[in-house]
Amino acid sequence: MNSKSIAVIRDIIYVVAGILFCGFALKGFLVPNQFFDGGITGISLLIHEIYHINIAYVIVLANLPLIIMGAFQVSKKFALKTLICVILLGICLLYVPYPIITSDKLLVSIFGGVFMGIGVGLSMRGGCALDGIEVLALYTLKRSSFTISEIILGINVVIFLIAAVHLGLPTALYSILTYYTASRTITFVIEGLEEYTAVNIISAQSDLIKEKLVKEMGKGITVYKGERGFLKESFDTSHPVDIVFTVVTRFEVRRLKNMVHRIDPQAFVYTNTIKEAAGGILKRRAREH
C-alpha cells in the first residue's frame, strides 16, 4: 500500500470519526437542551428551535450555499468532500440513536462543546468542513477591511443575540461557553500536542548556544547575521551578532529558555506560534519515530 492510499484511508477515518462525534454532541447534549454553538451549526440549531424543523435537514440546507461558495473560494474538491461530509452528518442525525447524556446545563455547555470541537477538528484534518463559517468569512474578507476572526466573531455575536431574545439570556450565555469550548478543542485537535513554536535568540554567546541546540537538543538551526547594540546612550555603537532561529514543540520551550539563560542571562529570546511546520529536521525526526 503506497503513501497516497494510506493518506486517503487516514482522511476517511478522520471524517467518519468527526461526523460521529458531531452527531453525538448535537443529539446527546445540545439539541435536547436547546443549547447552541457558533457558526453555521449555531444558525442551524437556532432555526431548529424557532421553527421546529428537523436539525438534520436544517444543517444540510444551511451549509449548501457555503459549500457552493467554497467551490469558488477554495476548490471544487474541497466543496465535494464537504458536501459528502454534511450529507453523512444529516444521515447520522436521522438514523443513529444517540442517547441523551445529561440535562445539567454546565455539563452540556462544556462537554457538548468538547465533542463538537473534536468532531469539527477531525473533519478538518480529513480535508473537509462540517461548519462552513470559515468559507463565509473568507468570502466576506475579500469585500471588506475586517479580518476573518472579526467576521466570524460578528456573525456569532448576532447568533447569540438572537438566541438571547428568543430563548433567554442564560441559555445564550451557556451557549457562548459551548462555543468557546468547541473553538479551543478544534484548535487542540488540529494543532495537537506537537504544536510548534518558532524561537529567535540574540546573544553574545551565540556560538555556545548553537552548539547546545544542535548537539544536546538535536535541533536544526538557521543563523541570521545581524547587529546588536543601538542603545539610547550609545546609539552609534553596535556589534555583529548571530541571530539563532530554531523550531521546537511547546513542551520544549521552557527547557530551551533555561538552557539559554544558563549560558547568557542577558540573551534576548522571543517566540511565536507556528500553525504548521514540516520538512527539514522535523521530517527526519518523524521518520525515526
PDB file of C-alpha atoms in Angstrom:
ATOM      1  CA  MET A   1       0.000   0.000   0.000  1.00  0.00           C
ATOM      2  CA  ASN A   2       1.525   3.311  -1.081  1.00  0.00           C
ATOM      3  CA  SER A   3       1.592   6.546   0.896  1.00  0.00           C
ATOM      4  CA  LYS A   4      -1.249   8.084  -1.136  1.00  0.00           C
ATOM      5  CA  SER A   5      -3.594   5.200  -0.291  1.00  0.00           C
ATOM      6  CA  ILE A   6      -2.636   5.430   3.383  1.00  0.00           C
ATOM      7  CA  ALA A   7      -3.363   9.178   3.346  1.00  0.00           C
ATOM      8  CA  VAL A   8      -6.801   8.595   1.772  1.00  0.00           C
ATOM      9  CA  ILE A   9      -7.692   5.932   4.366  1.00  0.00           C
ATOM     10  CA  ARG A  10      -6.493   8.208   7.164  1.00  0.00           C
ATOM     11  CA  ASP A  11      -8.642  11.080   5.864  1.00  0.00           C
ATOM     12  CA  ILE A  12     -11.711   8.812   5.652  1.00  0.00           C
ATOM     13  CA  ILE A  13     -11.178   7.689   9.256  1.00  0.00           C
ATOM     14  CA  TYR A  14     -10.835  11.305  10.387  1.00  0.00           C
ATOM     15  CA  VAL A  15     -14.032  12.333   8.569  1.00  0.00           C
ATOM     16  CA  VAL A  16     -16.136   9.382   9.783  1.00  0.00           C
ATOM     17  CA  ALA A  17     -14.960   9.884  13.365  1.00  0.00           C
ATOM     18  CA  GLY A  18     -15.643  13.628  13.065  1.00  0.00           C
ATOM     19  CA  ILE A  19     -19.208  13.011  11.849  1.00  0.00           C
ATOM     20  CA  LEU A  20     -19.910  10.577  14.692  1.00  0.00           C
ATOM     21  CA  PHE A  21     -18.555  12.995  17.312  1.00  0.00           C
ATOM     22  CA  CYS A  22     -20.587  15.908  15.911  1.00  0.00           C
ATOM     23  CA  GLY A  23     -23.730  13.783  15.883  1.00  0.00           C
ATOM     24  CA  PHE A  24     -23.066  12.771  19.487  1.00  0.00           C
ATOM     25  CA  ALA A  25     -22.577  16.393  20.558  1.00  0.00           C
ATOM     26  CA  LEU A  26     -25.766  17.529  18.841  1.00  0.00           C
ATOM     27  CA  LYS A  27     -28.173  14.737  19.819  1.00  0.00           C
ATOM     28  CA  GLY A  28     -26.598  13.808  23.131  1.00  0.00           C
ATOM     29  CA  PHE A  29     -26.092  17.316  24.509  1.00  0.00           C
ATOM     30  CA  LEU A  30     -27.080  20.418  22.541  1.00  0.00           C
ATOM     31  CA  VAL A  31     -30.403  19.739  20.789  1.00  0.00           C
ATOM     32  CA  PRO A  32     -32.262  18.178  23.765  1.00  0.00           C
ATOM     33  CA  ASN A  33     -31.230  21.095  25.996  1.00  0.00           C
ATOM     34  CA  GLN A  34     -31.839  23.929  23.491  1.00  0.00           C
ATOM     35  CA  PHE A  35     -28.180  24.916  23.500  1.00  0.00           C
ATOM     36  CA  PHE A  36     -26.244  26.499  20.654  1.00  0.00           C
ATOM     37  CA  ASP A  37     -22.830  26.639  19.095  1.00  0.00           C
ATOM     38  CA  GLY A  38     -21.346  29.293  16.857  1.00  0.00           C
ATOM     39  CA  GLY A  39     -21.122  29.350  13.084  1.00  0.00           C
ATOM     40  CA  ILE A  40     -23.475  27.585  10.682  1.00  0.00           C
ATOM     41  CA  THR A  41     -24.149  24.886  13.281  1.00  0.00           C
ATOM     42  CA  GLY A  42     -25.376  27.607  15.635  1.00  0.00           C
ATOM     43  CA  ILE A  43     -27.606  29.082  12.930  1.00  0.00           C
ATOM     44  CA  SER A  44     -28.999  25.606  12.217  1.00  0.00           C
ATOM     45  CA  LEU A  45     -29.736  25.000  15.903  1.00  0.00           C
ATOM     46  CA  LEU A  46     -31.420  28.394  16.142  1.00  0.00           C
ATOM     47  CA  ILE A  47     -33.655  27.675  13.136  1.00  0.00           C
ATOM     48  CA  HIS A  48     -34.467  24.266  14.591  1.00  0.00           C
ATOM     49  CA  GLU A  49     -35.569  25.779  17.904  1.00  0.00           C
ATOM     50  CA  ILE A  50     -37.598  28.629  16.400  1.00  0.00           C
ATOM     51  CA  TYR A  51     -39.305  26.770  13.533  1.00  0.00           C
ATOM     52  CA  HIS A  52     -39.064  23.163  14.837  1.00  0.00           C
ATOM     53  CA  ILE A  53     -37.574  21.785  11.624  1.00  0.00           C
ATOM     54  CA  ASN A  54     -35.560  18.580  11.970  1.00  0.00           C
ATOM     55  CA  ILE A  55     -31.948  19.521  12.728  1.00  0.00           C
ATOM     56  CA  ALA A  56     -30.621  17.008  10.180  1.00  0.00           C
ATOM     57  CA  TYR A  57     -32.357  18.778   7.299  1.00  0.00           C
ATOM     58  CA  VAL A  58     -31.514  22.251   8.568  1.00  0.00           C
ATOM     59  CA  ILE A  59     -27.777  21.566   8.843  1.00  0.00           C
ATOM     60  CA  VAL A  60     -27.589  20.219   5.291  1.00  0.00           C
ATOM     61  CA  LEU A  61     -29.637  23.071   3.798  1.00  0.00           C
ATOM     62  CA  ALA A  62     -27.797  25.777   5.787  1.00  0.00           C
ATOM     63  CA  ASN A  63     -24.423  24.537   4.577  1.00  0.00           C
ATOM     64  CA  LEU A  64     -25.362  24.166   0.890  1.00  0.00           C
ATOM     65  CA  PRO A  65     -24.869  27.851  -0.070  1.00  0.00           C
ATOM     66  CA  LEU A  66     -21.490  27.875   1.660  1.00  0.00           C
ATOM     67  CA  ILE A  67     -20.443  24.622   0.003  1.00  0.00           C
ATOM     68  CA  ILE A  68     -21.200  26.180  -3.390  1.00  0.00           C
ATOM     69  CA  MET A  69     -19.263  29.266  -2.316  1.00  0.00           C
ATOM     70  CA  GLY A  70     -16.401  27.032  -1.210  1.00  0.00           C
ATOM     71  CA  ALA A  71     -16.120  25.571  -4.708  1.00  0.00           C
ATOM     72  CA  PHE A  72     -15.127  29.041  -5.928  1.00  0.00           C
ATOM     73  CA  GLN A  73     -13.281  30.334  -2.853  1.00  0.00           C
ATOM     74  CA  VAL A  74     -11.278  27.174  -2.019  1.00  0.00           C
ATOM     75  CA  SER A  75     -11.565  24.321  -4.551  1.00  0.00           C
ATOM     76  CA  LYS A  76     -14.154  22.056  -6.131  1.00  0.00           C
ATOM     77  CA  LYS A  77     -12.551  19.032  -4.471  1.00  0.00           C
ATOM     78  CA  PHE A  78     -12.912  20.659  -1.056  1.00  0.00           C
ATOM     79  CA  ALA A  79     -16.545  21.552  -1.792  1.00  0.00           C
ATOM     80  CA  LEU A  80     -17.371  17.999  -2.919  1.00  0.00           C
ATOM     81  CA  LYS A  81     -15.776  16.440   0.164  1.00  0.00           C
ATOM     82  CA  THR A  82     -17.586  18.917   2.407  1.00  0.00           C
ATOM     83  CA  LEU A  83     -20.918  18.192   0.697  1.00  0.00           C
ATOM     84  CA  ILE A  84     -20.461  14.471   1.275  1.00  0.00           C
ATOM     85  CA  CYS A  85     -19.499  15.085   4.916  1.00  0.00           C
ATOM     86  CA  VAL A  86     -22.515  17.305   5.587  1.00  0.00           C
ATOM     87  CA  ILE A  87     -24.926  14.829   3.962  1.00  0.00           C
ATOM     88  CA  LEU A  88     -23.417  11.995   6.010  1.00  0.00           C
ATOM     89  CA  LEU A  89     -23.834  14.119   9.147  1.00  0.00           C
ATOM     90  CA  GLY A  90     -27.502  14.631   8.259  1.00  0.00           C
ATOM     91  CA  ILE A  91     -27.947  10.870   7.801  1.00  0.00           C
ATOM     92  CA  CYS A  92     -26.149  10.270  11.088  1.00  0.00           C
ATOM     93  CA  LEU A  93     -28.510  12.656  12.897  1.00  0.00           C
ATOM     94  CA  LEU A  94     -31.527  10.946  11.347  1.00  0.00           C
ATOM     95  CA  TYR A  95     -30.680   7.320  11.980  1.00  0.00           C
ATOM     96  CA  VAL A  96     -28.048   6.912  14.720  1.00  0.00           C
ATOM     97  CA  PRO A  97     -29.839   6.506  18.086  1.00  0.00           C
ATOM     98  CA  TYR A  98     -27.631   8.660  20.312  1.00  0.00           C
ATOM     99  CA  PRO A  99     -28.701   8.703  23.974  1.00  0.00           C
ATOM    100  CA  ILE A 100     -29.368  11.965  25.816  1.00  0.00           C
ATOM    101  CA  ILE A 101     -26.413  12.174  28.193  1.00  0.00           C
ATOM    102  CA  THR A 102     -27.395  14.869  30.698  1.00  0.00           C
ATOM    103  CA  SER A 103     -29.591  17.898  31.302  1.00  0.00           C
ATOM    104  CA  ASP A 104     -27.098  19.636  33.599  1.00  0.00           C
ATOM    105  CA  LYS A 105     -26.521  22.995  31.918  1.00  0.00           C
ATOM    106  CA  LEU A 106     -22.855  23.303  32.828  1.00  0.00           C
ATOM    107  CA  LEU A 107     -22.038  19.762  31.691  1.00  0.00           C
ATOM    108  CA  VAL A 108     -23.981  20.295  28.463  1.00  0.00           C
ATOM    109  CA  SER A 109     -22.217  23.576  27.670  1.00  0.00           C
ATOM    110  CA  ILE A 110     -18.730  22.186  28.347  1.00  0.00           C
ATOM    111  CA  PHE A 111     -18.898  18.635  27.040  1.00  0.00           C
ATOM    112  CA  GLY A 112     -21.254  19.472  24.210  1.00  0.00           C
ATOM    113  CA  GLY A 113     -18.613  21.963  23.070  1.00  0.00           C
ATOM    114  CA  VAL A 114     -15.774  19.476  23.589  1.00  0.00           C
ATOM    115  CA  PHE A 115     -17.381  16.733  21.484  1.00  0.00           C
ATOM    116  CA  MET A 116     -18.455  19.228  18.817  1.00  0.00           C
ATOM    117  CA  GLY A 117     -14.917  20.609  18.693  1.00  0.00           C
ATOM    118  CA  ILE A 118     -13.456  17.115  18.360  1.00  0.00           C
ATOM    119  CA  GLY A 119     -15.841  16.356  15.513  1.00  0.00           C
ATOM    120  CA  VAL A 120     -15.226  19.554  13.570  1.00  0.00           C
ATOM    121  CA  GLY A 121     -11.468  19.340  14.197  1.00  0.00           C
ATOM    122  CA  LEU A 122     -11.236  15.740  12.965  1.00  0.00           C
ATOM    123  CA  SER A 123     -13.247  16.562   9.845  1.00  0.00           C
ATOM    124  CA  MET A 124     -10.900  19.477   9.115  1.00  0.00           C
ATOM    125  CA  ARG A 125      -7.919  17.143   9.481  1.00  0.00           C
ATOM    126  CA  GLY A 126      -9.664  14.921   6.950  1.00  0.00           C
ATOM    127  CA  GLY A 127      -9.842  17.794   4.453  1.00  0.00           C
ATOM    128  CA  CYS A 128     -13.440  18.990   4.723  1.00  0.00           C
ATOM    129  CA  ALA A 129     -15.552  21.278   6.903  1.00  0.00           C
ATOM    130  CA  LEU A 130     -18.676  20.330   8.848  1.00  0.00           C
ATOM    131  CA  ASP A 131     -19.260  24.028   9.517  1.00  0.00           C
ATOM    132  CA  GLY A 132     -18.904  26.422   6.594  1.00  0.00           C
ATOM    133  CA  ILE A 133     -18.485  29.620   8.616  1.00  0.00           C
ATOM    134  CA  GLU A 134     -14.821  29.933   7.557  1.00  0.00           C
ATOM    135  CA  VAL A 135     -15.858  29.893   3.883  1.00  0.00           C
ATOM    136  CA  LEU A 136     -18.351  32.699   4.533  1.00  0.00           C
ATOM    137  CA  ALA A 137     -15.689  34.658   6.404  1.00  0.00           C
ATOM    138  CA  LEU A 138     -13.237  34.164   3.532  1.00  0.00           C
ATOM    139  CA  TYR A 139     -15.842  35.441   1.052  1.00  0.00           C
ATOM    140  CA  THR A 140     -16.584  38.485   3.214  1.00  0.00           C
ATOM    141  CA  LEU A 141     -12.868  39.129   3.797  1.00  0.00           C
ATOM    142  CA  LYS A 142     -12.322  39.898   0.120  1.00  0.00           C
ATOM    143  CA  ARG A 143     -15.085  42.500   0.210  1.00  0.00           C
ATOM    144  CA  SER A 144     -14.340  44.260   3.492  1.00  0.00           C
ATOM    145  CA  SER A 145     -11.479  45.520   5.637  1.00  0.00           C
ATOM    146  CA  PHE A 146     -12.221  43.115   8.511  1.00  0.00           C
ATOM    147  CA  THR A 147     -10.102  40.089   9.400  1.00  0.00           C
ATOM    148  CA  ILE A 148     -11.504  36.546   9.287  1.00  0.00           C
ATOM    149  CA  SER A 149     -11.572  36.414  13.105  1.00  0.00           C
ATOM    150  CA  GLU A 150     -13.519  39.672  13.298  1.00  0.00           C
ATOM    151  CA  ILE A 151     -16.028  38.470  10.703  1.00  0.00           C
ATOM    152  CA  ILE A 152     -16.608  35.152  12.491  1.00  0.00           C
ATOM    153  CA  LEU A 153     -16.936  36.986  15.818  1.00  0.00           C
ATOM    154  CA  GLY A 154     -19.510  39.371  14.309  1.00  0.00           C
ATOM    155  CA  ILE A 155     -21.600  36.515  12.909  1.00  0.00           C
ATOM    156  CA  ASN A 156     -21.515  34.677  16.226  1.00  0.00           C
ATOM    157  CA  VAL A 157     -22.483  37.813  18.177  1.00  0.00           C
ATOM    158  CA  VAL A 158     -25.620  38.086  16.019  1.00  0.00           C
ATOM    159  CA  ILE A 159     -26.421  34.387  16.603  1.00  0.00           C
ATOM    160  CA  PHE A 160     -26.119  34.687  20.379  1.00  0.00           C
ATOM    161  CA  LEU A 161     -28.111  37.941  20.486  1.00  0.00           C
ATOM    162  CA  ILE A 162     -30.987  36.273  18.619  1.00  0.00           C
ATOM    163  CA  ALA A 163     -30.725  33.278  20.969  1.00  0.00           C
ATOM    164  CA  ALA A 164     -30.891  35.625  23.981  1.00  0.00           C
ATOM    165  CA  VAL A 165     -34.053  37.282  22.644  1.00  0.00           C
ATOM    166  CA  HIS A 166     -35.890  34.066  21.747  1.00  0.00           C
ATOM    167  CA  LEU A 167     -34.660  31.636  24.420  1.00  0.00           C
ATOM    168  CA  GLY A 168     -33.434  33.819  27.256  1.00  0.00           C
ATOM    169  CA  LEU A 169     -30.132  35.286  28.347  1.00  0.00           C
ATOM    170  CA  PRO A 170     -28.998  32.290  30.496  1.00  0.00           C
ATOM    171  CA  THR A 171     -29.280  29.918  27.512  1.00  0.00           C
ATOM    172  CA  ALA A 172     -27.325  32.366  25.338  1.00  0.00           C
ATOM    173  CA  LEU A 173     -24.588  32.692  27.970  1.00  0.00           C
ATOM    174  CA  TYR A 174     -24.257  28.920  28.359  1.00  0.00           C
ATOM    175  CA  SER A 175     -24.129  28.658  24.565  1.00  0.00           C
ATOM    176  CA  ILE A 176     -21.251  31.141  24.450  1.00  0.00           C
ATOM    177  CA  LEU A 177     -19.391  28.807  26.816  1.00  0.00           C
ATOM    178  CA  THR A 178     -20.202  25.927  24.450  1.00  0.00           C
ATOM    179  CA  TYR A 179     -18.807  27.877  21.510  1.00  0.00           C
ATOM    180  CA  TYR A 180     -15.636  28.814  23.385  1.00  0.00           C
ATOM    181  CA  THR A 181     -15.064  25.213  24.488  1.00  0.00           C
ATOM    182  CA  ALA A 182     -15.648  23.953  20.945  1.00  0.00           C
ATOM    183  CA  SER A 183     -13.285  26.505  19.372  1.00  0.00           C
ATOM    184  CA  ARG A 184     -10.481  25.702  21.810  1.00  0.00           C
ATOM    185  CA  THR A 185     -10.974  21.969  21.247  1.00  0.00           C
ATOM    186  CA  ILE A 186     -10.841  22.460  17.473  1.00  0.00           C
ATOM    187  CA  THR A 187      -7.513  24.255  17.842  1.00  0.00           C
ATOM    188  CA  PHE A 188      -6.171  21.453  20.035  1.00  0.00           C
ATOM    189  CA  VAL A 189      -7.336  18.695  17.636  1.00  0.00           C
ATOM    190  CA  ILE A 190      -5.879  20.417  14.566  1.00  0.00           C
ATOM    191  CA  GLU A 191      -2.582  21.548  16.061  1.00  0.00           C
ATOM    192  CA  GLY A 192      -2.238  18.705  18.569  1.00  0.00           C
ATOM    193  CA  LEU A 193       0.233  18.321  21.388  1.00  0.00           C
ATOM    194  CA  GLU A 194       3.078  18.864  18.941  1.00  0.00           C
ATOM    195  CA  GLU A 195       2.203  22.492  18.285  1.00  0.00           C
ATOM    196  CA  TYR A 196       5.404  24.105  17.080  1.00  0.00           C
ATOM    197  CA  THR A 197       6.952  27.303  18.348  1.00  0.00           C
ATOM    198  CA  ALA A 198       9.485  29.426  16.493  1.00  0.00           C
ATOM    199  CA  VAL A 199      12.288  30.724  18.713  1.00  0.00           C
ATOM    200  CA  ASN A 200      14.707  33.555  17.932  1.00  0.00           C
ATOM    201  CA  ILE A 201      17.756  34.032  20.141  1.00  0.00           C
ATOM    202  CA  ILE A 202      20.021  37.081  20.163  1.00  0.00           C
ATOM    203  CA  SER A 203      23.079  36.609  22.367  1.00  0.00           C
ATOM    204  CA  ALA A 204      26.768  37.454  22.575  1.00  0.00           C
ATOM    205  CA  GLN A 205      27.267  33.742  23.390  1.00  0.00           C
ATOM    206  CA  SER A 206      25.577  32.545  20.208  1.00  0.00           C
ATOM    207  CA  ASP A 207      28.327  30.042  19.310  1.00  0.00           C
ATOM    208  CA  LEU A 208      27.833  28.075  22.530  1.00  0.00           C
ATOM    209  CA  ILE A 209      24.049  28.315  22.220  1.00  0.00           C
ATOM    210  CA  LYS A 210      24.191  26.954  18.670  1.00  0.00           C
ATOM    211  CA  GLU A 211      26.317  24.019  19.838  1.00  0.00           C
ATOM    212  CA  LYS A 212      23.916  23.184  22.682  1.00  0.00           C
ATOM    213  CA  LEU A 213      20.863  23.395  20.408  1.00  0.00           C
ATOM    214  CA  VAL A 214      22.307  21.052  17.809  1.00  0.00           C
ATOM    215  CA  LYS A 215      24.287  18.575  19.930  1.00  0.00           C
ATOM    216  CA  GLU A 216      22.220  18.399  23.114  1.00  0.00           C
ATOM    217  CA  MET A 217      18.669  19.163  21.992  1.00  0.00           C
ATOM    218  CA  GLY A 218      19.025  17.723  18.499  1.00  0.00           C
ATOM    219  CA  LYS A 219      17.523  20.781  16.814  1.00  0.00           C
ATOM    220  CA  GLY A 220      18.115  22.186  13.386  1.00  0.00           C
ATOM    221  CA  ILE A 221      19.065  25.845  13.397  1.00  0.00           C
ATOM    222  CA  THR A 222      19.206  28.751  10.983  1.00  0.00           C
ATOM    223  CA  VAL A 223      21.559  31.669  11.588  1.00  0.00           C
ATOM    224  CA  TYR A 224      20.874  35.245  10.535  1.00  0.00           C
ATOM    225  CA  LYS A 225      23.611  37.851  10.526  1.00  0.00           C
ATOM    226  CA  GLY A 226      22.643  40.949  12.464  1.00  0.00           C
ATOM    227  CA  GLU A 227      23.846  43.720  14.725  1.00  0.00           C
ATOM    228  CA  ARG A 228      23.195  44.294  18.402  1.00  0.00           C
ATOM    229  CA  GLY A 229      23.529  47.410  20.493  1.00  0.00           C
ATOM    230  CA  PHE A 230      21.889  50.665  19.391  1.00  0.00           C
ATOM    231  CA  LEU A 231      21.204  51.734  22.972  1.00  0.00           C
ATOM    232  CA  LYS A 232      19.910  55.197  23.774  1.00  0.00           C
ATOM    233  CA  GLU A 233      23.136  56.286  25.454  1.00  0.00           C
ATOM    234  CA  SER A 234      25.351  54.773  22.723  1.00  0.00           C
ATOM    235  CA  PHE A 235      23.228  54.648  19.591  1.00  0.00           C
ATOM    236  CA  ASP A 236      26.202  54.821  17.212  1.00  0.00           C
ATOM    237  CA  THR A 237      27.815  51.749  18.785  1.00  0.00           C
ATOM    238  CA  SER A 238      26.813  48.278  17.574  1.00  0.00           C
ATOM    239  CA  HIS A 239      28.345  44.817  17.322  1.00  0.00           C
ATOM    240  CA  PRO A 240      27.857  41.995  14.807  1.00  0.00           C
ATOM    241  CA  VAL A 241      25.830  39.077  16.167  1.00  0.00           C
ATOM    242  CA  ASP A 242      24.416  35.761  15.013  1.00  0.00           C
ATOM    243  CA  ILE A 243      20.638  35.597  15.397  1.00  0.00           C
ATOM    244  CA  VAL A 244      19.791  31.952  16.002  1.00  0.00           C
ATOM    245  CA  PHE A 245      16.445  30.660  14.769  1.00  0.00           C
ATOM    246  CA  THR A 246      15.027  27.225  15.598  1.00  0.00           C
ATOM    247  CA  VAL A 247      11.680  25.422  15.889  1.00  0.00           C
ATOM    248  CA  VAL A 248      10.648  23.432  18.971  1.00  0.00           C
ATOM    249  CA  THR A 249       7.449  21.941  20.360  1.00  0.00           C
ATOM    250  CA  ARG A 250       5.691  23.933  23.052  1.00  0.00           C
ATOM    251  CA  PHE A 251       6.829  21.385  25.645  1.00  0.00           C
ATOM    252  CA  GLU A 252      10.464  22.169  24.816  1.00  0.00           C
ATOM    253  CA  VAL A 253      10.223  25.958  25.071  1.00  0.00           C
ATOM    254  CA  ARG A 254      10.886  26.084  28.807  1.00  0.00           C
ATOM    255  CA  ARG A 255      13.878  23.733  28.527  1.00  0.00           C
ATOM    256  CA  LEU A 256      15.338  25.849  25.727  1.00  0.00           C
ATOM    257  CA  LYS A 257      14.875  29.118  27.630  1.00  0.00           C
ATOM    258  CA  ASN A 258      16.508  27.658  30.742  1.00  0.00           C
ATOM    259  CA  MET A 259      19.458  26.452  28.677  1.00  0.00           C
ATOM    260  CA  VAL A 260      19.915  29.876  27.065  1.00  0.00           C
ATOM    261  CA  HIS A 261      19.605  31.648  30.425  1.00  0.00           C
ATOM    262  CA  ARG A 262      22.330  29.462  31.947  1.00  0.00           C
ATOM    263  CA  ILE A 263      24.694  30.394  29.106  1.00  0.00           C
ATOM    264  CA  ASP A 264      23.776  34.068  28.837  1.00  0.00           C
ATOM    265  CA  PRO A 265      21.355  35.662  31.339  1.00  0.00           C
ATOM    266  CA  GLN A 266      21.297  38.792  29.143  1.00  0.00           C
ATOM    267  CA  ALA A 267      20.212  36.935  25.992  1.00  0.00           C
ATOM    268  CA  PHE A 268      17.103  38.210  24.209  1.00  0.00           C
ATOM    269  CA  VAL A 269      14.700  35.355  23.380  1.00  0.00           C
ATOM    270  CA  TYR A 270      11.340  35.752  21.679  1.00  0.00           C
ATOM    271  CA  THR A 271       8.877  33.158  20.447  1.00  0.00           C
ATOM    272  CA  ASN A 272       5.817  32.902  18.247  1.00  0.00           C
ATOM    273  CA  THR A 273       3.449  30.046  17.480  1.00  0.00           C
ATOM    274  CA  ILE A 274       3.661  28.231  14.151  1.00  0.00           C
ATOM    275  CA  LYS A 275       0.367  26.864  12.823  1.00  0.00           C
ATOM    276  CA  GLU A 276       2.067  24.209  10.726  1.00  0.00           C
ATOM    277  CA  ALA A 277       5.625  23.006  10.126  1.00  0.00           C
ATOM    278  CA  ALA A 278       7.041  20.199   8.015  1.00  0.00           C
ATOM    279  CA  GLY A 279      10.277  19.076   6.387  1.00  0.00           C
ATOM    280  CA  GLY A 280      13.907  19.519   7.346  1.00  0.00           C
ATOM    281  CA  ILE A 281      14.942  18.084  10.693  1.00  0.00           C
ATOM    282  CA  LEU A 282      11.266  17.814  11.685  1.00  0.00           C
ATOM    283  CA  LYS A 283      10.646  15.390   8.818  1.00  0.00           C
ATOM    284  CA  ARG A 284      13.720  13.293   9.617  1.00  0.00           C
ATOM    285  CA  ARG A 285      12.806  13.049  13.319  1.00  0.00           C
ATOM    286  CA  ALA A 286       9.244  11.988  12.426  1.00  0.00           C
ATOM    287  CA  ARG A 287      10.636   9.126  10.338  1.00  0.00           C
ATOM    288  CA  GLU A 288      12.816   7.996  13.223  1.00  0.00           C
ATOM    289  CA  HIS A 289       9.694   7.521  15.351  1.00  0.00           C
TER     290      HIS A 289
END
